[in-house]
Every structure is written in structure tokens, then in C-alpha cells.
Amino acid sequence: MYTKLWLDYITDDNGTVVSFNDNLKDSPIVQNAVNELKSCAFLKNLNIVLDLINDGSLNDEGYRISTSVMGYKIEANTENGLIFGSFRFIALYRLNDGEDINVTEIPANKLRMLNHWDNMDGSIERGYSGDSFFFKDNDLIINERTRDYARILCSLGYNGVVINNVNVKGAACDLINDRFIDKVRDLSILFSSFGVKLYLSLNYAAPIDDPDVASADPLDDKVIRWWEKKFDEVYASVPKLGGFLVKADSEGRPGPFTYGRNQAEGANMLARAILRHGGIIIWRCFVYNCQQDWRDLKTDRARSAYDYFHDLDGSFEDNVVLQIKNGPMDFQIREPVTPLFGKMPNTNQMIEFQIAQEYTGQQRHVCYLIPWFKEVLEFETYATDKKGKGSRVRDVVSGETYGYRYSGMCAVTNTGNDDNWTGHDLAAANLYGFGRLSFDPSLGSEEIALEWIRLTFGNDGKVVNNILKILMMSWPAYEKYSAPLGIGWMVSPNQHYGPDPDGYEYSRWGTYHKATCKTIGLERNSEGTGYATLYNEPNASMYEKPETTPDELELFFHKLPYDYKLKSGKTVIQHIYDTHFEGAEDAEEMARLWDELQGLIDNDSFKRVFARFEHQVAHSKEWRDVINSYFYRKTLIEDEKGRPLY
Ligand code: GCU
């Protein structure tokens, strides 16, 4: 039986009385909120009022929770606000031990979404926690677990979910056909009763398969009419559908480029066709040439999203949102921020992160990603002169900087049908953390971790302290023992797990590190590929020179000799050796901290994580040795501290 994560508190009757406005008695959303409040074992014999009000300052999804002698009150402008507020009330009541609660919370981001890369056969692309709980044997499943998933999303204020892989293949194309449309409708109704909108990924090339159209040219009338008709049919059955996510012209997926059109022409064609139904088109910017020749020193994969999209600013329809990966490459343990943020004032943008740990330990290593995401969100783009107030990445994607109509945050999710949902029990901190962060990016990583730990494992001091330490050590540890200084990609190709320093060096994905016996890195300043110049000043100047580039990104931006001195005072090579020894030691320390929890937490959970740590400790040593010996044998430079380098 699967766990209910932080919502594992259901009881038959907690004696709580919930009252609400009469006109809400038929609302499925309010009904779900009331059920939750009346069946949470922690809320005993309370009086709670749910009150629909009219207060502009709360927006559509905000809520106010207050305490008086009469009991508790949850107020909101909408039913969605009431249910988000109800779940938050439960969390706060637990965290505050029933003390008075008086808060007003309004989500910073309009779109707060998860993207599933689930395939219809039940497999998950980059899934590390079992199979899909949405699909099995080319069918769509709706059951108790789906409902629990909707509760989990709602408890964090997520308001959108894309259920199928961006690489839409096979039966998934039928999600918008007669075959599955009734089930899609049922699912959209279930999710919307928890304040969450359902979205689908679509196959841009779909009309090619219709013999009467046989094209996907966005300017072809037949193609336009095909999509208009398709959206009419879909929305007639599924009026609550939020819209579609599109991966086009990317990694073998066809798109507008196939017809000599640009990305705006492709996105706009769909956006116009869906407009009358109120839907949106989320168009991914993960467009690059994955067949790059290693001799070509000017083509730089890091530039591609910028090169394909920047000049199109202002030419996208109002109901298109560009979904842009946090970094210019692909969810590495460390990358700079994609330079498109803060450079497209007239085009809706949202940021895409990945909590599926594709490149960050695949949910076999613990890697709490929220501190990393915080760094990205706090990055100052200098889009305006209001430094630190209006043009950090988080301001851009919340819509504050430019007043975007649609914008926000999404993550490729880390969930599957494993009993603990996320493969590694501690990976649930990323599912929790990303939801909280997209609701309120000003929250601290530790603050979020503490909430999650206490709601999941209880309040025992040692449990809370040790798990907090583990989580906060975990991302830096993974960075230390994997690829150094922002170079990325030293993983086994395709699988993206375990060390293989030259794995991608001889394939054509454009991720070359170009290590020789003297230097490593690709020059990305104005004399190199020019990537550094894509940022606003003073970021462009900062990245132009190694002396001003932050240590952790040195090898992303510059080609450097191994004896180059970093700001830390260490040479590049000594930094590599030191961090790899340290990282493996950190893994041992995290495992030790976990061992101390035996008997203090649920034994199944203890054992599961214990087993993962056994692997992580061994695997971090493998990383250490492979990377250190690679650089030692390339450079023949000894470790200053005389440790074995093999
Ligand atoms: C990565 C990942 C792919 C995925 C792609 C994407 O390249 O390895 O599996 O399809 O990202 O974001 O579309």
C-alpha cells in the first residue's frame, strides 16, 4: 500500500464542525475541503468557517486564515482559494501545535505546475520511482491513488499538471481522440475539484497523419482548420482543460522549422485555434541542434534557446507561454541561468526545473534541489534598474517585472507508482519543496525543508536535526563528487547516471568539455562562442573574464589551464581533487546521520533510505575515483595532499 506522504492523517470522525456559505453546498471543491478538514486526525473538535468573500487583494487563489474565540476562519475570493487555504490550514495547525493562526497568503506565480513525462505504456521517461500511476498498458487509470495525488498537489498549491510525456508517441496521440476523451474529462473534473487544472502534451505533427492534410505547416489553411476542429472537439468534451504543452523542433520532434517557419508561427497557430476555448499553449524553448560537429567551435548549444527565440520577442500571441529550462543546457547539477530571462519583455515566460533527478542522482542519491532552485530564482537579470526588487529571475517569471499575462514555474516531476511515490523517501522533499517555492519563492530552503520533515516524520529533535543536515548537505555533496566547476555532462550517455568523463565527448549532442592534457573548457566569452554576451550588463562583463566569473561556473564559461588559480586560492586541478574527496566524505557523513535515526522513525522508511545510502556512499567513491584518475592521468599533476589518485 502506498504512503500518503505528509497527508497521512485520515480518521473517520475528528469531531470538527465546518460551516460555509449556503450557496457553496453543491461545490465539489468545497466538499473536498470540508472532507479534508473533517477527516484530519490532527484537528479535533474544532470550529472552522469557510467564507467566500470579495477582497481584491487576495486575488484568485489567495486566502486568509484567522483565529478568534469562535474558532478558525478561512476566507478566499474563490472556491480554489478556499481549498488551498484549507490544506494550508491543516499544515499550519500541525506545525504550530494548534496555536493561533493568522496569515494571508497569495501565490506569487500564476502557473504552478508539474510536468509528467509519463508514457501510455506505463513507463516514465527519466522516471526513477516505478511506473506511471496515470497510464498502464496504453490505458488511462483513474482510481483512489489519482485522488490522493490530487490531494497532494492541492496541499502545496500546485494549480496545473501535464500528465503525459512531452515526447508524445503512440497511444498518447489518442488522448485527444474519441478513444480516451471521456476519461480525460473525468480526470480533469477530479483535478479541478482540488483546484488543479489538467493539461496535456500534444503532438505537433498530428495533422501529418490525416491523409486529407498530410502536413504540419503552421501557415497552411488545412493545418489551421484541422487544429481548430480538434480543439473544438476536445473542449466540447473537456471544458476544464487548461491547454497544451508542446515540444517541437527538438531532439527529433518535428516542428515549424520543418516547414521553414519560425517558433512564433508554430506556437501562434495553435494559440489562435485554442483561444476561443480559453486555453493556453505552453511552448518549450528546448530547441537546439543535437547533431553538432565537434569541430564546429562557433555553434554552442548553450546559445540555442536564445538564438531561436530572443528576436521573436513580442511576436507571440497573448495565450502562449514560453517554457524555458532554468539553465541553457539541460538540468545539470550546476549551470548559469538561461539568458532569455529578463530579455523578453513582451513574451510570456515560465521557468522549467526538473525534480526528476535525471542528472542529479536519479533518486538513488539524496539531492535536495531547493537550494539550487533558490539560487536560480534569486539571480539578478538586470532587466530593469530596480536591482533586487523587480528583475530577479523570480520577479520575471512571477510576471512582476513585465506584467506577463501568463507566467510561473513548473518542474518535471519525480513521482511514480512506487509505494513512497518518489523512489527515495527523501526525494519527496523536492516534490513538497517545489510546490511551496512556486507558491512563495521568498521562502528559504531550510524553512521549507523543516516544514516537510516535521509534517512527514514528526517533531523529534534528533530526527528533525539530522534530516535537515542531510538535506542541506546533499546538493553541494553531489556537485562536489560529480562534474566540477560547471562543466557538466561527465555522465554515462543516455542513461545519465554514474561517472563517464568522456562519455559525451564523442557523441554529437553539443556538450563537449574539450579536456586536453593542458586545458579544459570551451571559451564562451566574446572571443569564443559569444554566449556570455547574451546577458544584460553587468552580468555579461562578469562572465567575460575568468577573474570575475564565479568559481562554480569557471569551466562553463572559460577554457582554462589546470593550474589556473580560482578565487578560492586553489588551482583548478586541486579544486577537483579536493572536492571529490570531500564529496565522498559528505556522503559517508549523511549516511551516518541517517543511521542515528534507527528506532526514531518508521522502520520501513528507515530501511529504504538506509539501503539507498549504502549505494550512494559506494557510488560517490566511484565518482571520486573515476573523475580524479581521469584528470590525474590527463595532467600528471599530483594531489598536493598526496592522496591516492589511481
Ligand atoms: C533531456 C532528457 C530527455 C527529454 C528532454 C526534454 O534531454 O534527457 O529525455 O526528452 O530533456 O526536456 O525534452
Coordinates of C-alpha atoms and ligand atoms in Angstrom, one line a residue, residues 117 125-126 166-167 247 251 284 286 325 330-331 352 358-359 496, ligand 1:
W117 CA 6.9 12.5 -18.7
E125 CA 10.9 8.9 -19.4
R126 CA 13.5 9.7 -16.8
V166 CA 6.5 15.9 -23.9
N167 CA 7.7 13.3 -26.4
K247 CA 7.9 20.1 -27.6
E251 CA 15.5 16.1 -30.3
R284 CA 9.1 24.8 -24.8
F286 CA 14.4 23.4 -25.6
K325 CA 14.7 25.5 -18.8
D330 CA 19.8 20.5 -19.6
F331 CA 19.2 20.3 -15.9
E352 CA 11.1 24.8 -16.1
E358 CA 17.9 12.8 -14.2
Y359 CA 21.4 14.3 -13.8
H496 CA 22.9 10.0 -17.3
Ligands
GCU1 C1 16.5 15.7 -21.8 C2 16.2 14.3 -21.5 C3 15.2 13.8 -22.4 C4 14.0 14.8 -22.5 C5 14.5 16.2 -22.9 C6 13.4 17.2 -22.8 O1 17.3 15.8 -23.0 O2 17.3 13.5 -21.4 O3 14.8 12.5 -22.0 O4 13.1 14.3 -23.5 O5 15.4 16.5 -21.9 O6 13.4 18.0 -21.9 O7 12.5 17.2 -23.7

